[in-house]
Coordinates of C-alpha atoms in Angstrom, one line a residue:
Chain A
X267 CA -36.5 -112.2 -133.2
X268 CA -34.1 -115.1 -132.5
X269 CA -31.1 -115.7 -134.6
X270 CA -31.1 -119.3 -135.7
X271 CA -27.4 -119.4 -136.5
X272 CA -26.4 -118.2 -133.1
X273 CA -28.5 -120.8 -131.4
X274 CA -27.0 -123.6 -133.5
X275 CA -23.5 -122.5 -132.8
X276 CA -24.1 -122.0 -129.1
X277 CA -25.7 -125.4 -128.8
X278 CA -23.3 -127.2 -131.2
X279 CA -20.9 -128.9 -128.8
X280 CA -23.0 -132.0 -128.8
X281 CA -21.8 -135.2 -127.2
X282 CA -21.7 -137.0 -130.5
X283 CA -20.0 -134.0 -132.1
X284 CA -22.7 -133.8 -134.8
X285 CA -24.5 -130.6 -135.3
X286 CA -28.3 -130.8 -135.1
X287 CA -30.9 -128.7 -136.8
X288 CA -32.7 -125.9 -134.9
X289 CA -35.8 -128.0 -134.6
X290 CA -33.7 -131.0 -133.5
X291 CA -32.1 -128.9 -130.7
X292 CA -35.5 -127.6 -129.7
X293 CA -37.0 -131.1 -129.5
X294 CA -34.0 -132.4 -127.5
X295 CA -34.6 -129.6 -125.0
X296 CA -38.4 -130.1 -124.9
X297 CA -38.0 -133.8 -124.2
X298 CA -36.1 -132.9 -121.0
X299 CA -38.6 -130.3 -119.9
X300 CA -41.1 -131.4 -117.3
X301 CA -43.5 -128.5 -117.9
X302 CA -43.7 -129.5 -121.6
X303 CA -44.8 -133.0 -120.7
X304 CA -47.3 -131.8 -118.1
X305 CA -48.9 -129.4 -120.6
X306 CA -48.7 -131.8 -123.5
X307 CA -50.6 -134.5 -121.6
X308 CA -53.2 -131.9 -120.4
X309 CA -53.6 -130.7 -124.0
X310 CA -54.2 -134.3 -125.3
X311 CA -56.8 -134.9 -122.6
X312 CA -58.5 -131.6 -123.4
X313 CA -58.6 -132.5 -127.1
X314 CA -60.0 -135.9 -126.3
X315 CA -62.7 -134.3 -124.2
X316 CA -63.5 -131.9 -127.1
X317 CA -63.8 -134.5 -129.8
X318 CA -64.9 -137.6 -128.0
X319 CA -66.9 -136.4 -124.9
X320 CA -68.7 -139.7 -124.8
X321 CA -65.5 -141.3 -123.7
X322 CA -65.7 -139.4 -120.4
X323 CA -69.4 -139.4 -119.6
X324 CA -72.4 -141.4 -120.8
X325 CA -74.8 -138.8 -119.6
X326 CA -76.6 -136.4 -122.0
X327 CA -75.7 -132.8 -121.2
X328 CA -79.1 -131.7 -122.4
X329 CA -81.0 -134.0 -120.2
X330 CA -82.0 -131.9 -117.3
X331 CA -84.7 -132.6 -114.6
X332 CA -85.7 -129.7 -112.4
X333 CA -86.3 -132.3 -109.6
X334 CA -82.5 -132.6 -109.5
X335 CA -82.0 -128.8 -108.9
X336 CA -78.7 -128.0 -107.1
X337 CA -78.4 -131.6 -105.9
X338 CA -75.0 -132.8 -104.7
X339 CA -72.9 -135.5 -106.4
X340 CA -74.6 -138.8 -107.0
X341 CA -73.6 -141.9 -109.0
X342 CA -72.5 -140.8 -112.5
X343 CA -73.1 -137.1 -111.9
X344 CA -69.9 -136.8 -109.8
X345 CA -70.0 -133.0 -109.9
X346 CA -73.7 -132.8 -108.9
X347 CA -76.5 -130.8 -110.6
X348 CA -76.9 -127.2 -111.5
X349 CA -79.8 -124.7 -111.2
X350 CA -81.8 -126.3 -113.9
X351 CA -81.0 -129.9 -112.7
X352 CA -78.5 -130.6 -115.4
X353 CA -75.5 -132.9 -114.8
X354 CA -72.6 -130.5 -114.1
X355 CA -70.0 -133.1 -115.0
X356 CA -71.6 -133.9 -118.4
X357 CA -72.0 -130.2 -119.2
X358 CA -68.5 -129.4 -118.2
X359 CA -67.1 -132.2 -120.4
X360 CA -69.3 -131.2 -123.4
X361 CA -68.4 -127.6 -122.8
X362 CA -64.8 -128.3 -123.9
X363 CA -65.8 -128.6 -127.5
X364 CA -67.1 -125.0 -127.8
X365 CA -64.0 -123.6 -126.2
X366 CA -61.6 -125.6 -128.3
X367 CA -63.7 -125.0 -131.5
X368 CA -63.7 -121.2 -131.0
X369 CA -60.1 -121.1 -129.7
X370 CA -58.6 -123.1 -132.6
X371 CA -60.6 -121.5 -135.4
X372 CA -60.1 -117.9 -134.1
X373 CA -56.4 -118.6 -133.6
X374 CA -56.1 -120.0 -137.1
X375 CA -57.8 -116.9 -138.5
X376 CA -55.5 -114.6 -136.4
X377 CA -52.6 -116.7 -137.5
X378 CA -53.4 -116.4 -141.2
X379 CA -53.9 -112.6 -141.0
X380 CA -50.8 -112.2 -138.8
X381 CA -48.7 -114.3 -141.2
X382 CA -49.8 -112.4 -144.3
X383 CA -49.5 -109.0 -142.8
X384 CA -46.3 -109.7 -140.8
X385 CA -44.6 -111.4 -143.7
X386 CA -45.4 -108.7 -146.2
X387 CA -44.5 -105.9 -143.8
X388 CA -41.2 -107.5 -143.0
X389 CA -40.2 -108.7 -146.5
X390 CA -41.3 -105.7 -148.6
X391 CA -40.5 -103.0 -146.0
X392 CA -40.9 -99.4 -147.0
X393 CA -44.4 -98.1 -147.7
X394 CA -46.0 -101.6 -147.2
X395 CA -44.4 -101.8 -143.8
X396 CA -45.4 -98.3 -142.9
X397 CA -49.0 -98.8 -143.8
X398 CA -49.3 -102.3 -142.2
X399 CA -47.5 -101.1 -139.0
X400 CA -49.9 -98.1 -138.7
X401 CA -52.8 -100.5 -139.2
X402 CA -51.5 -102.7 -136.4
X403 CA -51.1 -99.6 -134.2
X404 CA -54.7 -98.6 -134.8
X405 CA -56.0 -102.1 -134.0
X406 CA -53.9 -102.0 -130.8
X407 CA -55.5 -98.7 -129.9
X408 CA -58.8 -100.5 -129.2
X409 CA -58.5 -102.6 -126.0
X410 CA -59.4 -106.1 -127.0
X411 CA -62.5 -106.8 -124.9
X412 CA -64.0 -103.4 -125.7
X413 CA -63.8 -104.0 -129.4
X414 CA -65.1 -107.5 -129.0
X415 CA -68.1 -106.3 -127.0
X416 CA -69.2 -103.9 -129.7
X417 CA -68.4 -106.3 -132.6
X418 CA -69.9 -109.6 -131.4
X419 CA -72.9 -107.7 -130.0
X420 CA -73.6 -106.6 -133.5
X421 CA -73.1 -110.0 -135.1
X422 CA -75.1 -112.0 -132.6
X423 CA -78.5 -110.9 -133.8
X424 CA -78.9 -114.2 -135.7
X425 CA -80.5 -117.4 -134.5
X426 CA -77.4 -119.7 -134.3
X427 CA -75.3 -120.6 -131.2
X428 CA -72.9 -117.8 -131.9
X429 CA -69.8 -119.9 -132.6
X430 CA -69.0 -118.1 -135.9
X431 CA -69.7 -114.7 -134.5
X432 CA -67.3 -115.2 -131.6
X433 CA -64.7 -116.8 -133.8
X434 CA -64.8 -113.9 -136.3
X435 CA -64.6 -111.4 -133.5
X436 CA -61.6 -113.0 -131.9
X437 CA -59.9 -113.6 -135.2
X438 CA -60.3 -110.0 -136.5
X439 CA -59.2 -108.4 -133.2
X440 CA -56.2 -110.6 -132.1
X441 CA -53.9 -110.9 -135.1
X442 CA -51.8 -107.9 -134.1
X443 CA -49.4 -109.7 -131.8
X444 CA -48.8 -112.5 -134.3
X445 CA -48.2 -110.0 -137.1
X446 CA -45.7 -108.0 -135.0
X447 CA -43.7 -111.1 -134.1
X448 CA -43.7 -112.4 -137.6
X449 CA -42.6 -109.0 -139.0
X450 CA -39.6 -108.7 -136.6
X451 CA -38.5 -112.3 -137.2
X452 CA -38.7 -111.8 -141.0
X453 CA -36.6 -108.7 -140.7
X454 CA -34.0 -110.5 -138.7
X455 CA -33.9 -113.5 -141.1
X456 CA -33.9 -111.4 -144.2
X457 CA -30.4 -110.2 -143.6
X458 CA -28.9 -113.6 -143.1
X459 CA -26.2 -114.9 -145.5
X460 CA -28.2 -117.8 -146.8
X461 CA -31.0 -115.5 -148.0
X462 CA -28.4 -113.3 -149.8
X463 CA -27.0 -116.5 -151.3
X464 CA -30.4 -117.6 -152.5
X465 CA -31.0 -114.2 -154.0
X466 CA -27.7 -114.3 -155.8
X467 CA -28.4 -117.7 -157.2
X468 CA -31.5 -116.1 -158.8
X469 CA -34.3 -117.3 -156.6
X470 CA -37.6 -115.6 -157.2
X471 CA -39.1 -113.4 -154.4
X472 CA -41.8 -116.0 -153.8
X473 CA -39.2 -118.8 -153.4
X474 CA -37.1 -116.6 -151.1
X475 CA -40.1 -115.8 -149.0
X476 CA -41.6 -119.2 -148.6
X477 CA -38.6 -121.5 -148.9
X478 CA -35.9 -119.5 -147.1
X479 CA -37.4 -116.8 -144.9
X480 CA -40.7 -118.2 -143.7
X481 CA -39.5 -121.6 -142.3
X482 CA -36.8 -119.8 -140.3
X483 CA -39.2 -117.2 -139.0
X484 CA -41.8 -119.7 -137.7
X485 CA -40.5 -120.4 -134.2
X486 CA -41.6 -117.3 -132.3
X487 CA -44.7 -117.1 -134.4
X488 CA -45.9 -120.5 -133.3
X489 CA -45.1 -119.7 -129.7
X490 CA -47.3 -116.6 -129.9
X491 CA -50.1 -118.6 -131.5
X492 CA -50.0 -121.3 -128.8
X493 CA -50.3 -118.6 -126.1
X494 CA -53.0 -116.8 -128.2
X495 CA -55.0 -120.1 -128.3
X496 CA -55.1 -120.1 -124.5
X497 CA -56.0 -116.4 -124.2
X498 CA -58.7 -116.7 -126.9
X499 CA -60.3 -119.6 -125.0
X500 CA -60.4 -117.3 -121.9
X501 CA -61.8 -114.5 -124.1
X502 CA -64.6 -116.7 -125.4
X503 CA -65.6 -117.6 -121.8
X504 CA -65.6 -113.9 -120.9
X505 CA -67.7 -112.9 -123.9
X506 CA -70.1 -115.7 -123.2
X507 CA -70.2 -114.6 -119.6
X508 CA -71.1 -111.1 -120.6
X509 CA -73.9 -112.3 -122.9
X510 CA -72.2 -111.5 -126.3
X511 CA -70.5 -114.9 -126.9
X512 CA -72.1 -118.3 -127.2
X513 CA -75.7 -118.4 -126.4
X514 CA -79.0 -120.3 -126.4
X515 CA -78.6 -124.0 -126.2
X516 CA -74.8 -123.8 -126.5
X517 CA -72.9 -125.7 -123.8
X518 CA -70.0 -123.4 -122.8
X519 CA -68.0 -122.9 -119.6
X520 CA -68.5 -119.1 -119.8
X521 CA -72.3 -119.6 -119.9
X522 CA -72.1 -122.2 -117.0
X523 CA -70.2 -119.7 -114.9
X524 CA -72.5 -116.9 -115.7
X525 CA -75.6 -118.9 -114.6
X526 CA -74.0 -120.6 -111.6
X527 CA -72.7 -117.3 -110.3
X528 CA -76.2 -116.0 -109.5
X529 CA -76.8 -119.0 -107.2
X530 CA -73.3 -119.3 -105.7
X531 CA -74.7 -118.7 -102.2
X532 CA -77.0 -121.7 -102.5
X533 CA -74.8 -124.1 -104.5
X534 CA -71.1 -123.5 -105.3
X535 CA -70.3 -126.7 -107.2
X536 CA -71.9 -125.6 -110.6
X537 CA -69.6 -122.6 -110.4
X538 CA -66.4 -124.3 -109.2
X539 CA -66.1 -127.1 -111.8
X540 CA -66.3 -125.2 -115.1
X541 CA -64.0 -122.6 -113.6
X542 CA -61.4 -125.2 -112.8
X543 CA -61.7 -126.7 -116.3
X544 CA -61.4 -123.3 -118.0
X545 CA -58.4 -122.3 -115.9
X546 CA -56.7 -125.6 -116.5
X547 CA -57.2 -125.4 -120.3
X548 CA -55.9 -121.9 -120.6
X549 CA -52.9 -122.9 -118.3
X550 CA -52.1 -125.9 -120.5
X551 CA -51.8 -123.8 -123.7
X552 CA -49.9 -121.0 -122.0
X553 CA -47.4 -123.5 -120.4
X554 CA -47.0 -125.3 -123.7
X555 CA -46.2 -122.0 -125.4
X556 CA -43.7 -121.1 -122.6
X557 CA -42.0 -124.4 -122.9
X558 CA -41.7 -124.2 -126.7
X559 CA -40.3 -120.7 -126.4
X560 CA -37.6 -121.8 -123.9
X561 CA -36.7 -124.6 -126.3
X562 CA -36.4 -122.4 -129.4
X563 CA -34.8 -119.4 -127.7
X564 CA -32.3 -120.5 -125.1
X565 CA -31.0 -116.9 -124.8
X566 CA -34.1 -116.0 -122.8
X567 CA -33.1 -118.3 -119.9
Chain B
X174 CA -37.0 -84.5 -127.6
X175 CA -39.1 -82.0 -129.5
X176 CA -38.9 -84.0 -132.7
X177 CA -39.9 -87.1 -130.8
X178 CA -42.9 -85.4 -129.3
X179 CA -44.1 -84.1 -132.7
X180 CA -43.7 -87.5 -134.3
X181 CA -45.6 -89.2 -131.5
X182 CA -48.4 -86.6 -131.7
X183 CA -48.8 -87.1 -135.4
X184 CA -48.9 -90.9 -135.0
X185 CA -51.4 -90.3 -132.2
X186 CA -53.8 -88.3 -134.4
X187 CA -53.7 -91.1 -137.0
X188 CA -54.3 -93.8 -134.4
X189 CA -57.1 -91.7 -132.8
X190 CA -59.1 -91.4 -135.9
X191 CA -58.3 -95.0 -136.9
X192 CA -59.3 -96.5 -133.6
X193 CA -62.5 -94.5 -133.3
X194 CA -63.3 -95.5 -136.9
X195 CA -62.7 -99.1 -136.0
X196 CA -65.2 -98.9 -133.1
X197 CA -67.7 -97.1 -135.4
X198 CA -67.2 -99.5 -138.2
X199 CA -67.5 -102.6 -136.0
X200 CA -70.9 -101.2 -134.9
X201 CA -72.4 -99.9 -138.1
X202 CA -70.6 -101.0 -141.2
X203 CA -72.1 -103.6 -143.5
X204 CA -75.2 -103.9 -141.4
X205 CA -78.5 -104.6 -143.2
X206 CA -80.5 -103.0 -140.5
X207 CA -78.3 -100.8 -138.2
X208 CA -81.3 -100.0 -136.0
X209 CA -81.8 -103.6 -135.2
X210 CA -78.1 -103.8 -134.4
X211 CA -78.5 -101.0 -131.9
X212 CA -81.5 -102.4 -130.1
X213 CA -80.5 -106.1 -130.3
X214 CA -83.4 -108.6 -130.4
X215 CA -86.0 -106.2 -129.2
X216 CA -88.4 -104.8 -131.7
X217 CA -87.9 -101.2 -132.4
X218 CA -91.0 -99.0 -132.4
X219 CA -91.4 -96.5 -135.2
X220 CA -90.7 -93.5 -133.0
X221 CA -87.5 -95.2 -131.7
X222 CA -86.5 -95.9 -135.2
X223 CA -87.0 -92.3 -136.2
X224 CA -85.1 -91.1 -133.1
X225 CA -82.1 -93.5 -133.7
X226 CA -82.0 -92.6 -137.4
X227 CA -81.9 -88.9 -136.5
X228 CA -79.3 -89.5 -133.8
X229 CA -76.9 -91.5 -135.9
X230 CA -77.8 -89.9 -139.2
X231 CA -78.5 -93.3 -140.6
X232 CA -80.3 -91.9 -143.7
X233 CA -77.0 -90.3 -144.8
X234 CA -73.7 -91.7 -146.2
X235 CA -71.4 -93.8 -144.1
X236 CA -68.6 -91.2 -143.9
X237 CA -71.1 -88.5 -142.9
X238 CA -72.3 -90.7 -140.1
X239 CA -68.8 -91.1 -138.9
X240 CA -68.3 -87.3 -139.1
X241 CA -71.4 -86.7 -136.8
X242 CA -70.3 -89.5 -134.5
X243 CA -66.8 -87.9 -134.1
X244 CA -68.4 -84.5 -133.6
X245 CA -70.6 -85.8 -130.8
X246 CA -67.6 -87.5 -129.2
X247 CA -65.4 -84.4 -129.2
X248 CA -68.1 -82.1 -127.9
X249 CA -69.1 -84.6 -125.2
X250 CA -72.5 -85.3 -126.6
X251 CA -73.0 -89.0 -126.4
X252 CA -76.7 -89.1 -127.0
X253 CA -79.3 -91.0 -125.0
X254 CA -79.4 -94.6 -124.0
X255 CA -82.4 -96.8 -125.0
X256 CA -83.7 -96.2 -121.4
X257 CA -83.8 -92.5 -122.2
X258 CA -81.0 -91.5 -119.8
X259 CA -78.3 -89.1 -121.0
X260 CA -75.2 -91.2 -121.7
X261 CA -72.8 -88.4 -120.7
X262 CA -74.6 -88.1 -117.3
X263 CA -74.5 -91.8 -116.7
X264 CA -70.8 -91.8 -117.4
X265 CA -70.2 -88.9 -115.1
X266 CA -72.1 -90.7 -112.3
X267 CA -70.2 -93.9 -112.9
X268 CA -66.6 -92.5 -113.1
X269 CA -65.7 -91.8 -109.4
X270 CA -66.1 -95.3 -108.1
X271 CA -64.3 -96.8 -111.1
X272 CA -61.4 -94.5 -110.7
X273 CA -61.1 -95.4 -107.0
X274 CA -61.2 -99.1 -107.9
X275 CA -58.6 -98.7 -110.6
X276 CA -56.2 -96.7 -108.5
X277 CA -56.5 -99.2 -105.6
X278 CA -55.9 -102.0 -108.0
X279 CA -52.9 -100.4 -109.6
X280 CA -51.4 -99.6 -106.1
X281 CA -51.8 -103.2 -104.9
X282 CA -50.4 -104.6 -108.2
X283 CA -47.4 -102.3 -108.2
X284 CA -46.6 -102.9 -104.5
X285 CA -46.7 -106.7 -104.9
X286 CA -45.1 -106.9 -108.3
X287 CA -42.2 -104.6 -107.6
X288 CA -41.1 -106.0 -104.2
X289 CA -41.6 -109.6 -105.3
X290 CA -39.9 -108.9 -108.7
X291 CA -36.9 -107.4 -107.1
X292 CA -36.4 -110.3 -104.6
X293 CA -36.9 -112.8 -107.4
X294 CA -34.4 -111.0 -109.6
X295 CA -31.8 -110.9 -106.8
X296 CA -32.1 -114.6 -106.1
X297 CA -32.3 -115.6 -109.8
X298 CA -32.7 -119.3 -110.3
X299 CA -33.4 -119.9 -106.6
X300 CA -36.4 -121.5 -105.0
X301 CA -38.1 -118.1 -104.4
X302 CA -37.5 -117.1 -108.1
X303 CA -38.9 -120.4 -109.5
X304 CA -41.8 -120.2 -107.1
X305 CA -42.8 -116.8 -108.2
X306 CA -42.4 -117.7 -111.9
X307 CA -44.8 -120.6 -111.4
X308 CA -47.2 -118.3 -109.6
X309 CA -47.2 -115.8 -112.4
X310 CA -47.9 -118.6 -114.9
X311 CA -50.9 -119.6 -112.8
X312 CA -52.1 -116.0 -112.6
X313 CA -51.7 -115.5 -116.3
X314 CA -53.9 -118.5 -116.9
X315 CA -56.7 -117.3 -114.6
X316 CA -59.3 -115.6 -116.7
X317 CA -61.1 -112.8 -114.9
X318 CA -64.4 -114.7 -115.2
X319 CA -62.9 -117.5 -113.1
X320 CA -61.1 -115.2 -110.6
X321 CA -63.8 -112.7 -109.8
X322 CA -66.7 -115.2 -109.0
X323 CA -64.4 -117.6 -107.2
X324 CA -62.8 -114.8 -105.1
X325 CA -66.3 -113.6 -104.2
X326 CA -67.4 -117.1 -103.3
X327 CA -64.3 -118.0 -101.1
X328 CA -63.4 -114.7 -99.5
X329 CA -66.8 -113.0 -99.2
X330 CA -69.4 -115.8 -98.9
X331 CA -67.5 -118.6 -97.2
X332 CA -64.8 -116.9 -95.2
X333 CA -66.7 -113.6 -94.8
X334 CA -63.6 -111.5 -94.7
X335 CA -65.0 -109.0 -97.2
X336 CA -68.5 -107.9 -98.2
X337 CA -69.8 -109.7 -101.3
X338 CA -71.2 -106.6 -102.9
X339 CA -70.8 -102.9 -102.5
X340 CA -73.3 -100.3 -101.4
X341 CA -74.1 -97.2 -103.5
X342 CA -71.2 -95.2 -102.2
X343 CA -68.6 -97.9 -102.2
X344 CA -66.2 -97.6 -99.3
X345 CA -62.5 -98.4 -99.5
X346 CA -63.0 -101.6 -97.5
X347 CA -65.8 -102.7 -99.8
X348 CA -63.6 -102.1 -102.8
X349 CA -60.6 -104.0 -101.4
X350 CA -61.5 -107.5 -102.7
X351 CA -62.6 -106.3 -106.2
X352 CA -59.4 -104.3 -106.4
X353 CA -57.3 -107.4 -105.4
X354 CA -59.1 -109.4 -108.1
X355 CA -58.4 -106.7 -110.7
X356 CA -54.8 -106.3 -109.6
X357 CA -54.1 -110.0 -110.2
X358 CA -54.8 -109.5 -113.9
X359 CA -51.8 -107.2 -114.2
X360 CA -49.4 -108.4 -111.5
X361 CA -48.0 -111.3 -113.5
X362 CA -46.6 -109.2 -116.4
X363 CA -45.4 -106.4 -114.1
X364 CA -43.6 -108.9 -111.9
X365 CA -41.9 -110.6 -114.8
X366 CA -40.8 -107.4 -116.4
X367 CA -39.4 -106.1 -113.1
X368 CA -37.6 -109.3 -112.5
X369 CA -36.0 -109.4 -115.9
X370 CA -34.9 -105.8 -115.8
X371 CA -33.5 -106.2 -112.3
X372 CA -31.5 -109.3 -113.5
X373 CA -30.1 -107.2 -116.4
X374 CA -29.3 -104.2 -114.3
X375 CA -27.5 -106.2 -111.6
X376 CA -24.9 -107.0 -114.2
X377 CA -24.5 -103.3 -115.3
X378 CA -21.3 -101.4 -114.9
X379 CA -22.8 -98.8 -112.7
X380 CA -23.8 -101.4 -110.2
X381 CA -20.3 -102.7 -110.0
X382 CA -19.1 -99.1 -109.5
X383 CA -21.6 -98.5 -106.7
X384 CA -20.4 -101.8 -105.0
X385 CA -16.8 -100.9 -105.5
X386 CA -17.4 -97.5 -103.8
X387 CA -18.5 -99.5 -100.8
X388 CA -22.2 -98.7 -100.8
X389 CA -24.4 -100.8 -98.6
X390 CA -25.9 -103.7 -100.7
X391 CA -29.4 -102.6 -99.7
X392 CA -28.8 -99.1 -101.1
X393 CA -27.4 -100.5 -104.3
X394 CA -30.4 -102.7 -104.8
X395 CA -33.2 -100.5 -103.7
X396 CA -31.9 -97.2 -105.0
X397 CA -29.5 -97.8 -107.9
X398 CA -30.9 -100.9 -109.4
X399 CA -34.6 -100.3 -108.7
X400 CA -34.7 -96.9 -110.1
X401 CA -33.4 -98.0 -113.5
X402 CA -35.4 -101.3 -113.4
X403 CA -38.7 -99.4 -113.1
X404 CA -38.3 -97.6 -116.4
X405 CA -39.6 -100.6 -118.5
X406 CA -42.3 -101.2 -115.9
X407 CA -43.6 -97.7 -116.6
X408 CA -44.3 -98.6 -120.2
X409 CA -46.5 -101.4 -119.0
X410 CA -49.0 -98.8 -117.5
X411 CA -50.4 -98.2 -121.0
X412 CA -51.0 -101.8 -121.8
X413 CA -52.2 -102.6 -118.3
X414 CA -54.9 -99.9 -118.5
X415 CA -56.5 -101.8 -121.4
X416 CA -56.4 -105.0 -119.3
X417 CA -57.8 -103.2 -116.3
X418 CA -60.7 -101.7 -118.4
X419 CA -61.6 -105.2 -119.7
X420 CA -61.2 -106.7 -116.2
X421 CA -63.4 -103.9 -114.7
X422 CA -66.4 -104.9 -116.8
X423 CA -66.5 -108.4 -115.3
X424 CA -65.3 -107.4 -111.8
X425 CA -67.8 -104.6 -111.4
X426 CA -70.6 -106.8 -112.7
X427 CA -69.7 -109.6 -110.2
X428 CA -69.3 -107.4 -107.2
X429 CA -72.2 -105.0 -108.1
X430 CA -70.0 -101.9 -108.1
X431 CA -72.0 -99.1 -109.8
X432 CA -69.1 -97.9 -112.0
X433 CA -68.4 -97.7 -115.7
X434 CA -67.8 -101.4 -116.2
X435 CA -71.0 -102.3 -114.4
X436 CA -73.0 -99.9 -116.6
X437 CA -71.3 -101.2 -119.7
X438 CA -72.1 -104.8 -118.7
X439 CA -75.7 -103.9 -118.1
X440 CA -75.8 -102.2 -121.5
X441 CA -74.4 -105.3 -123.1
X442 CA -77.0 -107.5 -121.4
X443 CA -79.9 -105.3 -122.2
X444 CA -78.6 -104.9 -125.7
X445 CA -78.4 -101.1 -125.4
X446 CA -76.4 -100.3 -128.5
X447 CA -76.1 -96.5 -128.0
X448 CA -74.9 -96.9 -124.4
X449 CA -72.3 -99.6 -125.4
X450 CA -70.9 -97.5 -128.3
X451 CA -70.8 -94.3 -126.3
X452 CA -69.0 -95.9 -123.3
X453 CA -66.6 -97.9 -125.4
X454 CA -65.7 -94.8 -127.5
X455 CA -64.9 -92.8 -124.4
X456 CA -62.8 -95.6 -122.9
X457 CA -60.9 -96.0 -126.2
X458 CA -60.1 -92.3 -126.2
X459 CA -58.8 -92.4 -122.6
X460 CA -56.8 -95.5 -123.4
X461 CA -55.1 -93.7 -126.3
X462 CA -54.4 -90.5 -124.3
X463 CA -52.8 -92.5 -121.4
X464 CA -50.7 -94.4 -123.9
X465 CA -49.5 -91.2 -125.5
X466 CA -48.6 -89.9 -122.0
X467 CA -46.8 -93.1 -121.1
X468 CA -44.8 -92.9 -124.4
X469 CA -43.7 -89.4 -123.6
X470 CA -42.9 -90.2 -120.0
X471 CA -40.8 -93.1 -121.2
X472 CA -38.8 -90.9 -123.6
X473 CA -38.2 -88.5 -120.7
X474 CA -37.0 -91.2 -118.4
X475 CA -34.9 -93.1 -120.9
X476 CA -33.1 -90.8 -123.4
X477 CA -32.2 -93.8 -125.7
X478 CA -35.8 -94.0 -126.8
X479 CA -35.9 -90.6 -128.4
X480 CA -33.3 -91.6 -130.9
X481 CA -34.7 -94.9 -132.0

């Protein structure tokens, strides 16, 4: 997509007169971007909540007493209690892990599929490209949630909490955008002079692909994956809400919202808090992706 | 144009069979017990097993099964749901209200996105522009499972501006809040595309010519620029339809609107495999047809596309 040489030339008149690398330029841009810092801090806090929930709350999310049903905020339970008398704050904090787990794993999976398909389609071109592009078209022909509903409904017959079923569903159905972006950047980079130089010096296709083309095609790919991470987290919540995502004893924002919604007339707080956390998490990743894109592709501004 | 249409149709046929195959494979492929997949965690009685085996030809090869599935789809025979109701009939009952909801949502989204997008594009870099960009970011980050229940809570239960749920024959007023919720899922991208293309078109030569002729600025913006800026927005209709379908499942469930999404959500919850597969297949076909129509419309509006 972006042309790295153009960007370097355009940004070259640096105060010190030294030319910086593409990544160096991008980092210099990012450091001055307030949106980047806001989203980065949010992401760090979210990751802390996911991996060390006990830092934020000492309560056990599974310890529920029906006597506390729908009670307002008290002491440590600053968000009050839900329908089953569980501490909403503790459950919301512990719910972060499921979202991040599913989000990160499914995005990694989509990333690997997108990388392999996009790189091969872009590099080899011809029949490989035609076949892979048609495959992408076909996958895009099934609106994401509709495919997910059929697929994870089928996988979720087992006894577990559904983390793997949801991860697999999201990974298999969301690699298309990553593959498309990777393909077009590879095609743009492939015709650069330094790739031709490498080829003339006798570099093997593998070396050309991984040493010259891939590193220079990563920028937009990483941006797409960051945004995908956000949307996959939202998708997990939606699937859990509909009853084909996480289930059983799993602590998840989508499940919390689904349960609390039935009692919203009586008690609104069990609905509001997980909603805010979910929206903030998705927002953090989408903002981060936006900020990185602006840094790597100044032409868009 | 003719060559373009032929090529698009050929691609469409491939995508059509591919996409329906994907749906079918997601449901049935590599399944130890496909009947259990269809009925979820319920136990299937022997008669139900026999009925499902006959319906989906489970005793035959995988490709034969796909053949019968396609035949059913194309002849409008979707079989019966686990509750015994005819799926085609359920779909026919559910359509009208969903279509009303979707049209209302599209009108609301287009009205807001286009006017706001044009103003933001004219005042690029200004306070209004940055404000709307921030708003679209917030909207993009709002999953429908957050928006729909919260909107119902705030505007229907607390403020009481709208009814919280709809009656059987949903009136326009009852559908207004759900349509607003549904519209917000597509406003952000529409607005951003309108804005970008207005910004680009404002710099075009024909705009300078129009201004040089002495046309009123308002006419230049709302006639010359807008007409050309809407072409890329048209292509979004296809993508947006997929987003709206997904959004309608949650929105109709939250607001109890007895439409297609509501039935699908119920089917998912009660683990009614035949109903889910039937509904999803029909929705996928509609999605593909609309996308084909949008592609052709785009080529008709913008001649450059035909020669790509």
